[in-house]
mmCIF file of C-alpha atoms in Angstrom:
data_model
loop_
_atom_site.group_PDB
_atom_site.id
_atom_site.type_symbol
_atom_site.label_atom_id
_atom_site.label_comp_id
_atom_site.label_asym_id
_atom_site.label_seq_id
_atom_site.Cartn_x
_atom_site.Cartn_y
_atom_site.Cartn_z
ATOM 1 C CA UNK A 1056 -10.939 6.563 -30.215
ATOM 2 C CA UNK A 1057 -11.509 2.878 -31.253
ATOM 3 C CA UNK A 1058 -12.037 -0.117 -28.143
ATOM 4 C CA UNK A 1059 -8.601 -1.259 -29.858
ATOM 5 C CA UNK A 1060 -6.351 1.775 -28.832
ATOM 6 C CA UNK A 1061 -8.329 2.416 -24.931
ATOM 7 C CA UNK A 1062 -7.053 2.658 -22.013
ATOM 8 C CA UNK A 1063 -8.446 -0.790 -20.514
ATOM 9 C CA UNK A 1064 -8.622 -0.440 -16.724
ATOM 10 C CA UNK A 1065 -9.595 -2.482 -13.939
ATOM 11 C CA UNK A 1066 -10.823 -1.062 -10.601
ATOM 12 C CA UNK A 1067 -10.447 -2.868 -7.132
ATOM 13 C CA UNK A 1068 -12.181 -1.587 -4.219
ATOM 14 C CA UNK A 1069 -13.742 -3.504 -1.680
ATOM 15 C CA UNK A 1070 -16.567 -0.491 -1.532
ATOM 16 C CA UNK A 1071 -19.316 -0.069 -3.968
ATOM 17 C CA UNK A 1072 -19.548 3.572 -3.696
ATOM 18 C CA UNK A 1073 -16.206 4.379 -4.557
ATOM 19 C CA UNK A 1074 -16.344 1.730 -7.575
ATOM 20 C CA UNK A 1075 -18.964 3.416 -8.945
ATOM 21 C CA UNK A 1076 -18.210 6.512 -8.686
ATOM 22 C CA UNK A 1077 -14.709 5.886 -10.685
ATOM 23 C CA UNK A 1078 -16.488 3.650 -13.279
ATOM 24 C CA UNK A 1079 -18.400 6.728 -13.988
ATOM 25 C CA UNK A 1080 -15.896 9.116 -14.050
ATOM 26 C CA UNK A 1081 -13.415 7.333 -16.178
ATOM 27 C CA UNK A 1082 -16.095 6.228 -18.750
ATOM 28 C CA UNK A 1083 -16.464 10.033 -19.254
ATOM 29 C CA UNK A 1084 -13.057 9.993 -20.981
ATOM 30 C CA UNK A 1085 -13.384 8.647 -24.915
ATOM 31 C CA UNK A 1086 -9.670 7.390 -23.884
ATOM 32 C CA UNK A 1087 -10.715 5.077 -21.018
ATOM 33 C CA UNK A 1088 -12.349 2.069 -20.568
ATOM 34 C CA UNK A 1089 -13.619 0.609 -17.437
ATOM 35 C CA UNK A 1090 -13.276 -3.245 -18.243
ATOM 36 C CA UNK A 1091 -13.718 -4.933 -15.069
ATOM 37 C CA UNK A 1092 -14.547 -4.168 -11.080
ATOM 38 C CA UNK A 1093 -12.853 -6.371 -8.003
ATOM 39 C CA UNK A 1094 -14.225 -6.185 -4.182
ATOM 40 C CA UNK A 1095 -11.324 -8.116 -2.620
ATOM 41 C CA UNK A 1096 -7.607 -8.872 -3.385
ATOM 42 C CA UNK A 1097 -8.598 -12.935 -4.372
ATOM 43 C CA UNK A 1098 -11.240 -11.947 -6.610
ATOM 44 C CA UNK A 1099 -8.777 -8.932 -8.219
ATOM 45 C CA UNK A 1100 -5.928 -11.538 -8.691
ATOM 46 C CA UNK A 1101 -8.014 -13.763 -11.376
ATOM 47 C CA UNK A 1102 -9.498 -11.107 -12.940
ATOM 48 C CA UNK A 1103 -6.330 -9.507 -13.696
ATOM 49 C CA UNK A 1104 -4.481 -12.308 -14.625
ATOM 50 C CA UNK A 1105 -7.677 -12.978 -17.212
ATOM 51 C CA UNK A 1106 -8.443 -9.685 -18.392
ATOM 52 C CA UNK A 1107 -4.676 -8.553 -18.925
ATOM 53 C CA UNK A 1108 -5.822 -4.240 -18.418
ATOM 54 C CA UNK A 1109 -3.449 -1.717 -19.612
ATOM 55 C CA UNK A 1110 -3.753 -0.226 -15.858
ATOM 56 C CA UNK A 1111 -5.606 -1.532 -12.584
ATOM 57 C CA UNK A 1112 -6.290 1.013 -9.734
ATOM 58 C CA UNK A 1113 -5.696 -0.520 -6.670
ATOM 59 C CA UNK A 1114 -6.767 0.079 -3.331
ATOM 60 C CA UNK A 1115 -4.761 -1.303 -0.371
ATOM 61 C CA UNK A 1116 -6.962 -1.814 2.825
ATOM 62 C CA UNK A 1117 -8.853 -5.019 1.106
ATOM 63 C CA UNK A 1118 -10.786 -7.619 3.353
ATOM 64 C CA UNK A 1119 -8.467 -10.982 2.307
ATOM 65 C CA UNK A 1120 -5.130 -9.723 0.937
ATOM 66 C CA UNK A 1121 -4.118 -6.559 0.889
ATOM 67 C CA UNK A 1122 -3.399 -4.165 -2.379
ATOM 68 C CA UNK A 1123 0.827 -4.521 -2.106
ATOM 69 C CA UNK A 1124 0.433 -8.500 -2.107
ATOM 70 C CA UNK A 1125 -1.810 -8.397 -5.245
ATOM 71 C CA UNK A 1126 0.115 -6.100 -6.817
ATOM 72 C CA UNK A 1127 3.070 -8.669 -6.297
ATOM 73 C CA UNK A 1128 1.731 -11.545 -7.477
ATOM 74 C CA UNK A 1129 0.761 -10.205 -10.754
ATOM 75 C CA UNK A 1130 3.905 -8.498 -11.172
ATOM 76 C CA UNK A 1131 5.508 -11.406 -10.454
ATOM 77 C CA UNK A 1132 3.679 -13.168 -13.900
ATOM 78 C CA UNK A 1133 3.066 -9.895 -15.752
ATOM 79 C CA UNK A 1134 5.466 -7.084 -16.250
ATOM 80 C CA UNK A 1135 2.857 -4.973 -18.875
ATOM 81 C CA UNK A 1136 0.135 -4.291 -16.633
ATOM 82 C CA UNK A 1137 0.826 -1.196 -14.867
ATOM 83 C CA UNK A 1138 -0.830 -0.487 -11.248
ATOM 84 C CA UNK A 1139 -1.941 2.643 -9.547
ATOM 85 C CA UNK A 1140 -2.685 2.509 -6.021
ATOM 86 C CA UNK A 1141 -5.584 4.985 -5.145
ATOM 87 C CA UNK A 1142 -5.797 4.837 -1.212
ATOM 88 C CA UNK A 1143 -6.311 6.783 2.211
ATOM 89 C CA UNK A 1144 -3.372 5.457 2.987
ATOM 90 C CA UNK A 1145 -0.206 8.005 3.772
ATOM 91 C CA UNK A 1146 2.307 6.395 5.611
ATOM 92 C CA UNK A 1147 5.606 6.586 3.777
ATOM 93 C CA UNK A 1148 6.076 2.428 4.684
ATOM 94 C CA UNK A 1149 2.762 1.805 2.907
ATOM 95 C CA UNK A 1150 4.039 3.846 -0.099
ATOM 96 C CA UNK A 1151 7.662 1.911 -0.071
ATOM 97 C CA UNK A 1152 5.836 -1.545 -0.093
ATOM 98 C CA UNK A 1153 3.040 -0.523 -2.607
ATOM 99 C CA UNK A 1154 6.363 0.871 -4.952
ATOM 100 C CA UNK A 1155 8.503 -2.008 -4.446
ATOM 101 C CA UNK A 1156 5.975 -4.478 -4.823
ATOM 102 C CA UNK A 1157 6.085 -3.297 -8.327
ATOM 103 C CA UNK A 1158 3.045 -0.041 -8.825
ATOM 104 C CA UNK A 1159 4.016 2.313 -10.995
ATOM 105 C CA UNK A 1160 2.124 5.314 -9.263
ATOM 106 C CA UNK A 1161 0.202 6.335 -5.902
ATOM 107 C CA UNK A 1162 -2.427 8.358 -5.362
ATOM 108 C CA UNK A 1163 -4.404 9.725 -2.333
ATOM 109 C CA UNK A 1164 -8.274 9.445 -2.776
ATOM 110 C CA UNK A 1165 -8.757 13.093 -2.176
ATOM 111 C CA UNK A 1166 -6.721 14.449 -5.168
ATOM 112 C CA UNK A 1167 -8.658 16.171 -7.638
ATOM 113 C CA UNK A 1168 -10.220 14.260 -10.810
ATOM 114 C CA UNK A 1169 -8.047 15.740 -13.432
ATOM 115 C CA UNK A 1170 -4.751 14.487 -11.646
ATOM 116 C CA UNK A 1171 -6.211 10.881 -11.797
ATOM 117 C CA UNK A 1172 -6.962 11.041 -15.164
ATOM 118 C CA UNK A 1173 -3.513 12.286 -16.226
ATOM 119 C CA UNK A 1174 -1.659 9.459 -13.591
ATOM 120 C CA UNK A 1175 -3.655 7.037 -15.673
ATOM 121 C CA UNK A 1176 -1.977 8.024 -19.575
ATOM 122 C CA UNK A 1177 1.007 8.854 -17.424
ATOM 123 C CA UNK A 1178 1.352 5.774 -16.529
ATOM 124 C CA UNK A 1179 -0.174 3.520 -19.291
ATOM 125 C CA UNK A 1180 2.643 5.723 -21.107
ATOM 126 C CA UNK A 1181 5.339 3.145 -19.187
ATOM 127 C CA UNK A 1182 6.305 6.327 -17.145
ATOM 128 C CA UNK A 1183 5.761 6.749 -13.145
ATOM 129 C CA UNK A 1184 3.315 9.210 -11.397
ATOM 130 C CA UNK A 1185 4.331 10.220 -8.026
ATOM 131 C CA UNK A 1186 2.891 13.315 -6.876
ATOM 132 C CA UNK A 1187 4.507 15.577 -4.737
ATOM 133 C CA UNK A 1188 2.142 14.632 -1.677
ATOM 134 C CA UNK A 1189 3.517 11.264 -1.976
ATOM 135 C CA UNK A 1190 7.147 12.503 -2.081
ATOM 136 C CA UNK A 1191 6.876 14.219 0.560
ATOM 137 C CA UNK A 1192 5.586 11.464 2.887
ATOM 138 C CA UNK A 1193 8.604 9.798 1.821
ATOM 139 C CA UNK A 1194 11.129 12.368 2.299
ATOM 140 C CA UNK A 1195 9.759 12.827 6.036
ATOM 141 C CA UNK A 1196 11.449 9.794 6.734
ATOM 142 C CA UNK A 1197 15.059 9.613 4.837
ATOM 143 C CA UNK A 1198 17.057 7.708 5.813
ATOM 144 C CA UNK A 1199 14.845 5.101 5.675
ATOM 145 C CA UNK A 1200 15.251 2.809 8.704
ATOM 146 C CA UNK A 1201 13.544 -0.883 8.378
ATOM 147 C CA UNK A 1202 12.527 -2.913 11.194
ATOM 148 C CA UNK A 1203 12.935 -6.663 10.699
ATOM 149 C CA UNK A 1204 9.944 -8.693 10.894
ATOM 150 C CA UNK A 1205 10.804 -10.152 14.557
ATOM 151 C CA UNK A 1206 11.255 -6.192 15.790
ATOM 152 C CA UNK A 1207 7.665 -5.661 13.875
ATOM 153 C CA UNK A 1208 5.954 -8.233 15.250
ATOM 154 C CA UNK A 1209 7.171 -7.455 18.765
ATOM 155 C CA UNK A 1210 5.783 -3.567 18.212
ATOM 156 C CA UNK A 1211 2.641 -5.254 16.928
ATOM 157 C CA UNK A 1212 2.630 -6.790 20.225
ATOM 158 C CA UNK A 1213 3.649 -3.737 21.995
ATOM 159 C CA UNK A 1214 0.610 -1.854 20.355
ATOM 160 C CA UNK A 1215 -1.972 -4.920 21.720
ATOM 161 C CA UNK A 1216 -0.831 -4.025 25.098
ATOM 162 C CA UNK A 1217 1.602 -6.426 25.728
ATOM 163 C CA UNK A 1218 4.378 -6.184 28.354
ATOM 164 C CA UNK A 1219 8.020 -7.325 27.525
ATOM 165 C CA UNK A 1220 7.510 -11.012 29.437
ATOM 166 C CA UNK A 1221 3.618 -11.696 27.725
ATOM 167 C CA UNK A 1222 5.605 -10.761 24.565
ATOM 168 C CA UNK A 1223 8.691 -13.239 25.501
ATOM 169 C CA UNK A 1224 6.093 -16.120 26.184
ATOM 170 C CA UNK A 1225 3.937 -15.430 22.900
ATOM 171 C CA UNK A 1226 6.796 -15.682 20.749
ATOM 172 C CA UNK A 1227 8.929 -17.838 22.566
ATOM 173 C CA UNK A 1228 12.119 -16.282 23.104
ATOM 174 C CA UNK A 1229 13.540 -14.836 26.138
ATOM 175 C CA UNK A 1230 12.542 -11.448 28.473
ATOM 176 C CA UNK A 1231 16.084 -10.136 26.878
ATOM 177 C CA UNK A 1232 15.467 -10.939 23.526
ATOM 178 C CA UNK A 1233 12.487 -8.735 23.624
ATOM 179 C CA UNK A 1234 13.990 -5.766 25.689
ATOM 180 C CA UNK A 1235 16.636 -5.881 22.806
ATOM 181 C CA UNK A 1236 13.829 -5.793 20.515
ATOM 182 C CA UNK A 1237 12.362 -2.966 21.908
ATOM 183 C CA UNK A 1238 15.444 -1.219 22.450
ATOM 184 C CA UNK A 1239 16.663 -1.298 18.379
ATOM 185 C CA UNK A 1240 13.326 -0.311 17.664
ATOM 186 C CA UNK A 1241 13.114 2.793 19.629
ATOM 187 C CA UNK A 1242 16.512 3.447 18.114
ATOM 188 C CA UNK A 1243 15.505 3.281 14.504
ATOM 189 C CA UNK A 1244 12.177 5.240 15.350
ATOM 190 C CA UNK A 1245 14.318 7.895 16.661
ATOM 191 C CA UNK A 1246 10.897 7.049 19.608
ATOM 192 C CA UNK A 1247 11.520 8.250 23.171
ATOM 193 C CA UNK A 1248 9.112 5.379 24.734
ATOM 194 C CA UNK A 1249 7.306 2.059 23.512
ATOM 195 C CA UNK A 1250 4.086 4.744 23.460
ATOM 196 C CA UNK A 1251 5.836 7.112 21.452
ATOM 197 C CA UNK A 1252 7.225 3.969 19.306
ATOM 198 C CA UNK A 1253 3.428 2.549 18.786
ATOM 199 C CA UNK A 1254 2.275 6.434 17.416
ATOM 200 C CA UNK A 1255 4.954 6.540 14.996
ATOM 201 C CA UNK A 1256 4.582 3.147 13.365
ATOM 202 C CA UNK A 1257 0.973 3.444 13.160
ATOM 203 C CA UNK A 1258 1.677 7.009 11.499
ATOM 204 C CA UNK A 1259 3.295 5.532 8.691
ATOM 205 C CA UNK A 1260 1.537 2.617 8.529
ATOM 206 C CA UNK A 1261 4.403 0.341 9.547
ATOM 207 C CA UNK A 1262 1.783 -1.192 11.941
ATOM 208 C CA UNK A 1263 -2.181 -1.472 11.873
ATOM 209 C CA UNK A 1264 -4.437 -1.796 14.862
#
């Protein structure tokens, strides 16, 4: 197969290893062609935007911004460059922001080589690839519930160790505000205590420590 009709691709991981390791593997395929490498979410926003790849795989724990942002803001300019994320991440919250941000298919980093390979022409086909791992993380969790960002950033709170009236004076509202917080969040994490509320949003990634 010509340069003209590959696969271009664009890999962003913020470790060498894995980079490498991918590079390798997808250079394998006549198909495929490895045409750039990003270490951070900054660095994987210009390159993008210059190179223009048929598909980027993109991780989502980065060290600046994180995978769902990028994947956003090139979206938001470029509606032909199709994203897989390739992550550790499982929570079905991380999945929902990584698909509405705009990626087109997400994949654990333990799935076997073959399956990457096909998400990639899959994908660059203009179809989705969501395996039935990922479906499954989000089917856990139907009907989806979302917390507002006040109620996350009081659970955010919650999981530093905060009490109600530390959280009250951080944010600047009053002691009731945040017991009414903490109350609709317990509700819509179906959680029997703020512990029990902290376990499941870290679960499925709604919160990181």
């Amino acid at each position: 197969m010509t340069a003209a009709n590959s696969v271009t691709i664009v890999i962003v991981d913020d470790h060498p290893v894995v980079r490498d390791g991918l590079n390798a593997m997808l250079s394998a395929e006549p198909d495929l062609q490895v045409v750039g490498e990003a270490a951070n979410g900054n660095d994987a926003v210009a390159l993008v935007k210059t190179l223009r790849p048929s598909v980027v795989l993109m991780d989502l724990l980065l060290p600046d911004i994180g995978g769902a942002e990028v994947i956003k803001i090139v979206c938001g300019s470029f509606s032909d460059i199709n994203f897989i994320v390739l992550t550790t991440l499982a929570g079905d919250e991380e999945i929902y922001r990584a698909l509405e941000a705009g990626a087109r298919g997400y994949l654990f980093k333990d799935m076997a080589r073959k399956e990457l390979i096909q998400a990639i022409r899959v994908v660059h086909r203009g179809q989705r690839y969501i395996p039935a791992s990922v479906g499954s993380a989000i089917a856990e969790n139907l009907p989806r519930m979302d917390l507002s960002s006040r109620e996350i950033e009081v659970l955010q709170l919650v999981a530093a160790g905060l009490r109600n009236k530390e959280i009250a004076y951080r944010i600047n509202v009053s002691e009731a505000t945040v017991n009414a917080h903490v109350k609709h969040v317990l509700q819509k994490l179906n959680a029997s205590d703020r512990t029990h509320a902290v376990t499941i949003a870290l679960k499925r990634g709604i919160i990181r420590l």
